[in-house]
Amino acid sequence: MDLDPFDFAPEEIPMDLVELGLIYELVVKQGGTVYVEMTLTTPACPVAASMPGEVEAAIRTVAGVNDVRVKLVWTPPWGPERMSEEARLELGML
């Protein structure tokens, strides 16, 4: 089962959640259970209520996935240093 991080890209940003440093952990267990620990840039983010469900729905479309657990966390807090160098370059932060 291959999980493509580019399947989890916000529409308004030209890169995926992994490149943005928002996915802290992704574990695929035998039997098709996927655990995701993620954050957002701030608890006040306008997609805070919807993004975990969108990530779950996207992962459920992957062949072989039987269950998805998405946990939204705020610790450690997100900061731009968590972004990949490519993401910072793309967004003009370098």
Short mmCIF file of N, CA and C in Angstrom, two decimals:
data_model
loop_
_atom_site.label_atom_id
_atom_site.label_comp_id
_atom_site.label_asym_id
_atom_site.label_seq_id
_atom_site.Cartn_x
_atom_site.Cartn_y
_atom_site.Cartn_z
N MET A 1 0.85 -1.17 0.00
CA MET A 1 0.00 0.00 0.00
C MET A 1 0.90 1.23 0.00
N ASP A 2 0.72 2.10 -0.97
CA ASP A 2 1.52 3.32 -1.07
C ASP A 2 0.65 4.52 -0.75
N LEU A 3 1.09 5.29 0.25
CA LEU A 3 0.41 6.53 0.58
C LEU A 3 1.19 7.66 -0.06
N ASP A 4 0.56 8.42 -0.91
CA ASP A 4 1.19 9.52 -1.61
C ASP A 4 0.90 10.81 -0.87
N PRO A 5 1.92 11.45 -0.29
CA PRO A 5 1.66 12.69 0.44
C PRO A 5 1.08 13.80 -0.42
N PHE A 6 1.24 13.69 -1.74
CA PHE A 6 0.69 14.71 -2.63
C PHE A 6 -0.82 14.61 -2.74
N ASP A 7 -1.39 13.52 -2.22
CA ASP A 7 -2.84 13.40 -2.17
C ASP A 7 -3.45 14.25 -1.07
N PHE A 8 -2.62 14.77 -0.18
CA PHE A 8 -3.10 15.50 0.99
C PHE A 8 -2.70 16.97 0.93
N ALA A 9 -2.84 17.57 -0.22
CA ALA A 9 -2.42 18.96 -0.40
C ALA A 9 -3.61 19.90 -0.30
N PRO A 10 -3.48 20.95 0.53
CA PRO A 10 -4.55 21.96 0.57
C PRO A 10 -4.67 22.63 -0.80
N GLU A 11 -5.87 22.91 -1.21
CA GLU A 11 -6.10 23.49 -2.54
C GLU A 11 -5.40 24.82 -2.74
N GLU A 12 -5.35 25.65 -1.70
CA GLU A 12 -4.81 26.99 -1.86
C GLU A 12 -3.29 27.05 -1.76
N ILE A 13 -2.64 25.93 -1.45
CA ILE A 13 -1.18 25.90 -1.32
C ILE A 13 -0.64 24.85 -2.27
N PRO A 14 0.38 25.19 -3.05
CA PRO A 14 0.85 24.28 -4.11
C PRO A 14 1.77 23.16 -3.61
N MET A 15 1.59 22.69 -2.39
CA MET A 15 2.41 21.59 -1.90
C MET A 15 1.65 20.79 -0.87
N ASP A 16 2.19 19.64 -0.51
CA ASP A 16 1.47 18.73 0.37
C ASP A 16 1.71 19.02 1.85
N LEU A 17 0.93 18.37 2.69
CA LEU A 17 1.00 18.58 4.14
C LEU A 17 2.33 18.11 4.72
N VAL A 18 2.93 17.10 4.10
CA VAL A 18 4.23 16.61 4.57
C VAL A 18 5.29 17.69 4.35
N GLU A 19 5.34 18.26 3.14
CA GLU A 19 6.30 19.32 2.83
C GLU A 19 6.09 20.54 3.73
N LEU A 20 4.84 20.78 4.10
CA LEU A 20 4.54 21.92 4.98
C LEU A 20 4.88 21.64 6.44
N GLY A 21 5.26 20.40 6.74
CA GLY A 21 5.64 20.05 8.11
C GLY A 21 4.46 19.85 9.03
N LEU A 22 3.28 19.59 8.46
CA LEU A 22 2.07 19.44 9.28
C LEU A 22 1.81 17.99 9.69
N ILE A 23 2.46 17.03 9.06
CA ILE A 23 2.31 15.63 9.42
C ILE A 23 3.48 15.26 10.32
N TYR A 24 3.18 14.98 11.58
CA TYR A 24 4.24 14.64 12.54
C TYR A 24 4.55 13.15 12.50
N GLU A 25 3.54 12.33 12.27
CA GLU A 25 3.76 10.88 12.25
C GLU A 25 2.72 10.22 11.37
N LEU A 26 3.15 9.22 10.61
CA LEU A 26 2.25 8.43 9.79
C LEU A 26 2.71 6.98 9.92
N VAL A 27 1.85 6.14 10.47
CA VAL A 27 2.19 4.74 10.70
C VAL A 27 1.16 3.88 10.00
N VAL A 28 1.64 2.92 9.21
CA VAL A 28 0.77 1.97 8.55
C VAL A 28 1.00 0.62 9.21
N LYS A 29 -0.04 0.08 9.82
CA LYS A 29 0.04 -1.21 10.51
C LYS A 29 -0.41 -2.33 9.58
N GLN A 30 0.11 -3.51 9.85
CA GLN A 30 -0.33 -4.68 9.11
C GLN A 30 -1.83 -4.83 9.30
N GLY A 31 -2.54 -5.13 8.26
CA GLY A 31 -3.99 -5.21 8.33
C GLY A 31 -4.66 -3.97 7.80
N GLY A 32 -3.87 -2.94 7.45
CA GLY A 32 -4.43 -1.78 6.80
C GLY A 32 -4.91 -0.66 7.69
N THR A 33 -4.45 -0.62 8.94
CA THR A 33 -4.81 0.51 9.81
C THR A 33 -3.73 1.57 9.69
N VAL A 34 -4.15 2.81 9.47
CA VAL A 34 -3.23 3.93 9.31
C VAL A 34 -3.46 4.92 10.44
N TYR A 35 -2.38 5.28 11.11
CA TYR A 35 -2.42 6.27 12.18
C TYR A 35 -1.67 7.51 11.71
N VAL A 36 -2.32 8.66 11.85
CA VAL A 36 -1.70 9.94 11.47
C VAL A 36 -1.77 10.88 12.66
N GLU A 37 -0.64 11.47 12.97
CA GLU A 37 -0.59 12.54 13.97
C GLU A 37 -0.20 13.79 13.20
N MET A 38 -1.05 14.78 13.26
CA MET A 38 -0.82 16.00 12.48
C MET A 38 -1.13 17.24 13.30
N THR A 39 -0.71 18.35 12.77
CA THR A 39 -1.01 19.63 13.39
C THR A 39 -1.44 20.61 12.30
N LEU A 40 -1.74 21.80 12.70
CA LEU A 40 -2.02 22.90 11.77
C LEU A 40 -1.15 24.07 12.21
N THR A 41 -1.12 25.11 11.42
CA THR A 41 -0.23 26.23 11.75
C THR A 41 -0.63 26.92 13.04
N THR A 42 -1.92 26.88 13.37
CA THR A 42 -2.43 27.51 14.58
C THR A 42 -3.80 26.91 14.92
N PRO A 43 -4.16 26.85 16.19
CA PRO A 43 -5.50 26.36 16.53
C PRO A 43 -6.62 27.21 15.91
N ALA A 44 -6.31 28.44 15.57
CA ALA A 44 -7.31 29.32 14.97
C ALA A 44 -7.39 29.17 13.45
N CYS A 45 -6.66 28.21 12.90
CA CYS A 45 -6.66 27.98 11.46
C CYS A 45 -8.09 27.73 10.98
N PRO A 46 -8.50 28.35 9.89
CA PRO A 46 -9.88 28.20 9.41
C PRO A 46 -10.26 26.77 9.03
N VAL A 47 -9.28 25.90 8.78
CA VAL A 47 -9.60 24.52 8.42
C VAL A 47 -9.44 23.55 9.59
N ALA A 48 -9.27 24.08 10.79
CA ALA A 48 -9.05 23.22 11.97
C ALA A 48 -10.16 22.20 12.16
N ALA A 49 -11.37 22.56 11.88
CA ALA A 49 -12.49 21.63 12.06
C ALA A 49 -12.59 20.61 10.93
N SER A 50 -12.17 20.99 9.74
CA SER A 50 -12.37 20.11 8.58
C SER A 50 -11.15 19.32 8.13
N MET A 51 -9.95 19.83 8.34
CA MET A 51 -8.76 19.20 7.78
C MET A 51 -8.53 17.76 8.25
N PRO A 52 -8.66 17.44 9.54
CA PRO A 52 -8.45 16.04 9.92
C PRO A 52 -9.40 15.08 9.19
N GLY A 53 -10.64 15.46 9.01
CA GLY A 53 -11.59 14.64 8.28
C GLY A 53 -11.23 14.51 6.81
N GLU A 54 -10.71 15.58 6.23
CA GLU A 54 -10.29 15.54 4.83
C GLU A 54 -9.09 14.61 4.65
N VAL A 55 -8.16 14.65 5.61
CA VAL A 55 -7.00 13.77 5.56
C VAL A 55 -7.46 12.32 5.69
N GLU A 56 -8.36 12.07 6.64
CA GLU A 56 -8.89 10.72 6.82
C GLU A 56 -9.57 10.23 5.55
N ALA A 57 -10.40 11.05 4.95
CA ALA A 57 -11.11 10.66 3.73
C ALA A 57 -10.14 10.36 2.59
N ALA A 58 -9.09 11.16 2.45
CA ALA A 58 -8.11 10.93 1.38
C ALA A 58 -7.37 9.62 1.60
N ILE A 59 -7.00 9.33 2.84
CA ILE A 59 -6.27 8.09 3.12
C ILE A 59 -7.16 6.88 2.89
N ARG A 60 -8.45 6.99 3.20
CA ARG A 60 -9.37 5.87 3.01
C ARG A 60 -9.51 5.46 1.55
N THR A 61 -9.13 6.33 0.62
CA THR A 61 -9.22 5.99 -0.81
C THR A 61 -8.07 5.11 -1.27
N VAL A 62 -7.04 4.94 -0.43
CA VAL A 62 -5.87 4.14 -0.80
C VAL A 62 -6.23 2.67 -0.67
N ALA A 63 -5.92 1.91 -1.71
CA ALA A 63 -6.19 0.47 -1.69
C ALA A 63 -5.47 -0.19 -0.52
N GLY A 64 -6.18 -1.04 0.20
CA GLY A 64 -5.60 -1.77 1.32
C GLY A 64 -5.80 -1.12 2.66
N VAL A 65 -6.28 0.12 2.68
CA VAL A 65 -6.55 0.80 3.95
C VAL A 65 -7.92 0.38 4.45
N ASN A 66 -7.95 -0.13 5.68
CA ASN A 66 -9.20 -0.59 6.29
C ASN A 66 -9.69 0.32 7.40
N ASP A 67 -8.77 1.06 8.03
CA ASP A 67 -9.15 1.94 9.12
C ASP A 67 -8.15 3.09 9.17
N VAL A 68 -8.63 4.27 9.52
CA VAL A 68 -7.78 5.45 9.61
C VAL A 68 -8.06 6.16 10.92
N ARG A 69 -7.01 6.52 11.61
CA ARG A 69 -7.12 7.29 12.85
C ARG A 69 -6.27 8.54 12.70
N VAL A 70 -6.90 9.70 12.71
CA VAL A 70 -6.19 10.96 12.59
C VAL A 70 -6.30 11.69 13.92
N LYS A 71 -5.16 12.06 14.46
CA LYS A 71 -5.11 12.78 15.73
C LYS A 71 -4.52 14.16 15.47
N LEU A 72 -5.26 15.20 15.82
CA LEU A 72 -4.79 16.57 15.69
C LEU A 72 -4.13 16.97 17.00
N VAL A 73 -2.86 17.39 16.92
CA VAL A 73 -2.09 17.74 18.12
C VAL A 73 -1.56 19.17 17.99
N TRP A 74 -1.26 19.76 19.12
CA TRP A 74 -0.72 21.13 19.13
C TRP A 74 0.67 21.18 19.76
N THR A 75 1.16 20.03 20.22
CA THR A 75 2.48 19.95 20.82
C THR A 75 3.27 18.89 20.10
N PRO A 76 4.44 19.19 19.60
CA PRO A 76 5.07 20.51 19.63
C PRO A 76 4.37 21.46 18.67
N PRO A 77 4.44 22.74 18.99
CA PRO A 77 3.79 23.71 18.11
C PRO A 77 4.48 23.75 16.74
N TRP A 78 3.66 23.99 15.71
CA TRP A 78 4.19 24.11 14.37
C TRP A 78 4.93 25.43 14.22
N GLY A 79 5.99 25.42 13.44
CA GLY A 79 6.71 26.64 13.07
C GLY A 79 7.28 26.45 11.67
N PRO A 80 7.60 27.51 10.98
CA PRO A 80 8.09 27.41 9.60
C PRO A 80 9.35 26.56 9.47
N GLU A 81 10.10 26.40 10.55
CA GLU A 81 11.30 25.56 10.49
C GLU A 81 10.95 24.08 10.26
N ARG A 82 9.70 23.72 10.45
CA ARG A 82 9.25 22.34 10.21
C ARG A 82 9.01 22.07 8.72
N MET A 83 8.92 23.13 7.94
CA MET A 83 8.70 22.99 6.50
C MET A 83 9.98 22.50 5.82
N SER A 84 9.81 21.78 4.73
CA SER A 84 10.98 21.37 3.95
C SER A 84 11.60 22.62 3.31
N GLU A 85 12.85 22.49 2.94
CA GLU A 85 13.53 23.60 2.28
C GLU A 85 12.82 23.94 0.97
N GLU A 86 12.36 22.91 0.26
CA GLU A 86 11.62 23.11 -0.99
C GLU A 86 10.35 23.92 -0.77
N ALA A 87 9.63 23.62 0.31
CA ALA A 87 8.39 24.34 0.61
C ALA A 87 8.68 25.80 0.95
N ARG A 88 9.71 26.02 1.74
CA ARG A 88 10.06 27.41 2.09
C ARG A 88 10.49 28.19 0.86
N LEU A 89 11.21 27.54 -0.03
CA LEU A 89 11.65 28.18 -1.27
C LEU A 89 10.43 28.52 -2.13
N GLU A 90 9.52 27.55 -2.30
CA GLU A 90 8.31 27.73 -3.11
C GLU A 90 7.44 28.88 -2.59
N LEU A 91 7.40 29.03 -1.27
CA LEU A 91 6.56 30.07 -0.67
C LEU A 91 7.32 31.39 -0.45
N GLY A 92 8.56 31.46 -0.96
CA GLY A 92 9.35 32.70 -0.87
C GLY A 92 9.86 32.98 0.52
N MET A 93 10.12 31.94 1.29
CA MET A 93 10.59 32.13 2.67
C MET A 93 12.09 31.94 2.80
N LEU A 94 12.79 31.72 1.70
CA LEU A 94 14.25 31.58 1.71
C LEU A 94 14.88 32.65 0.87
#
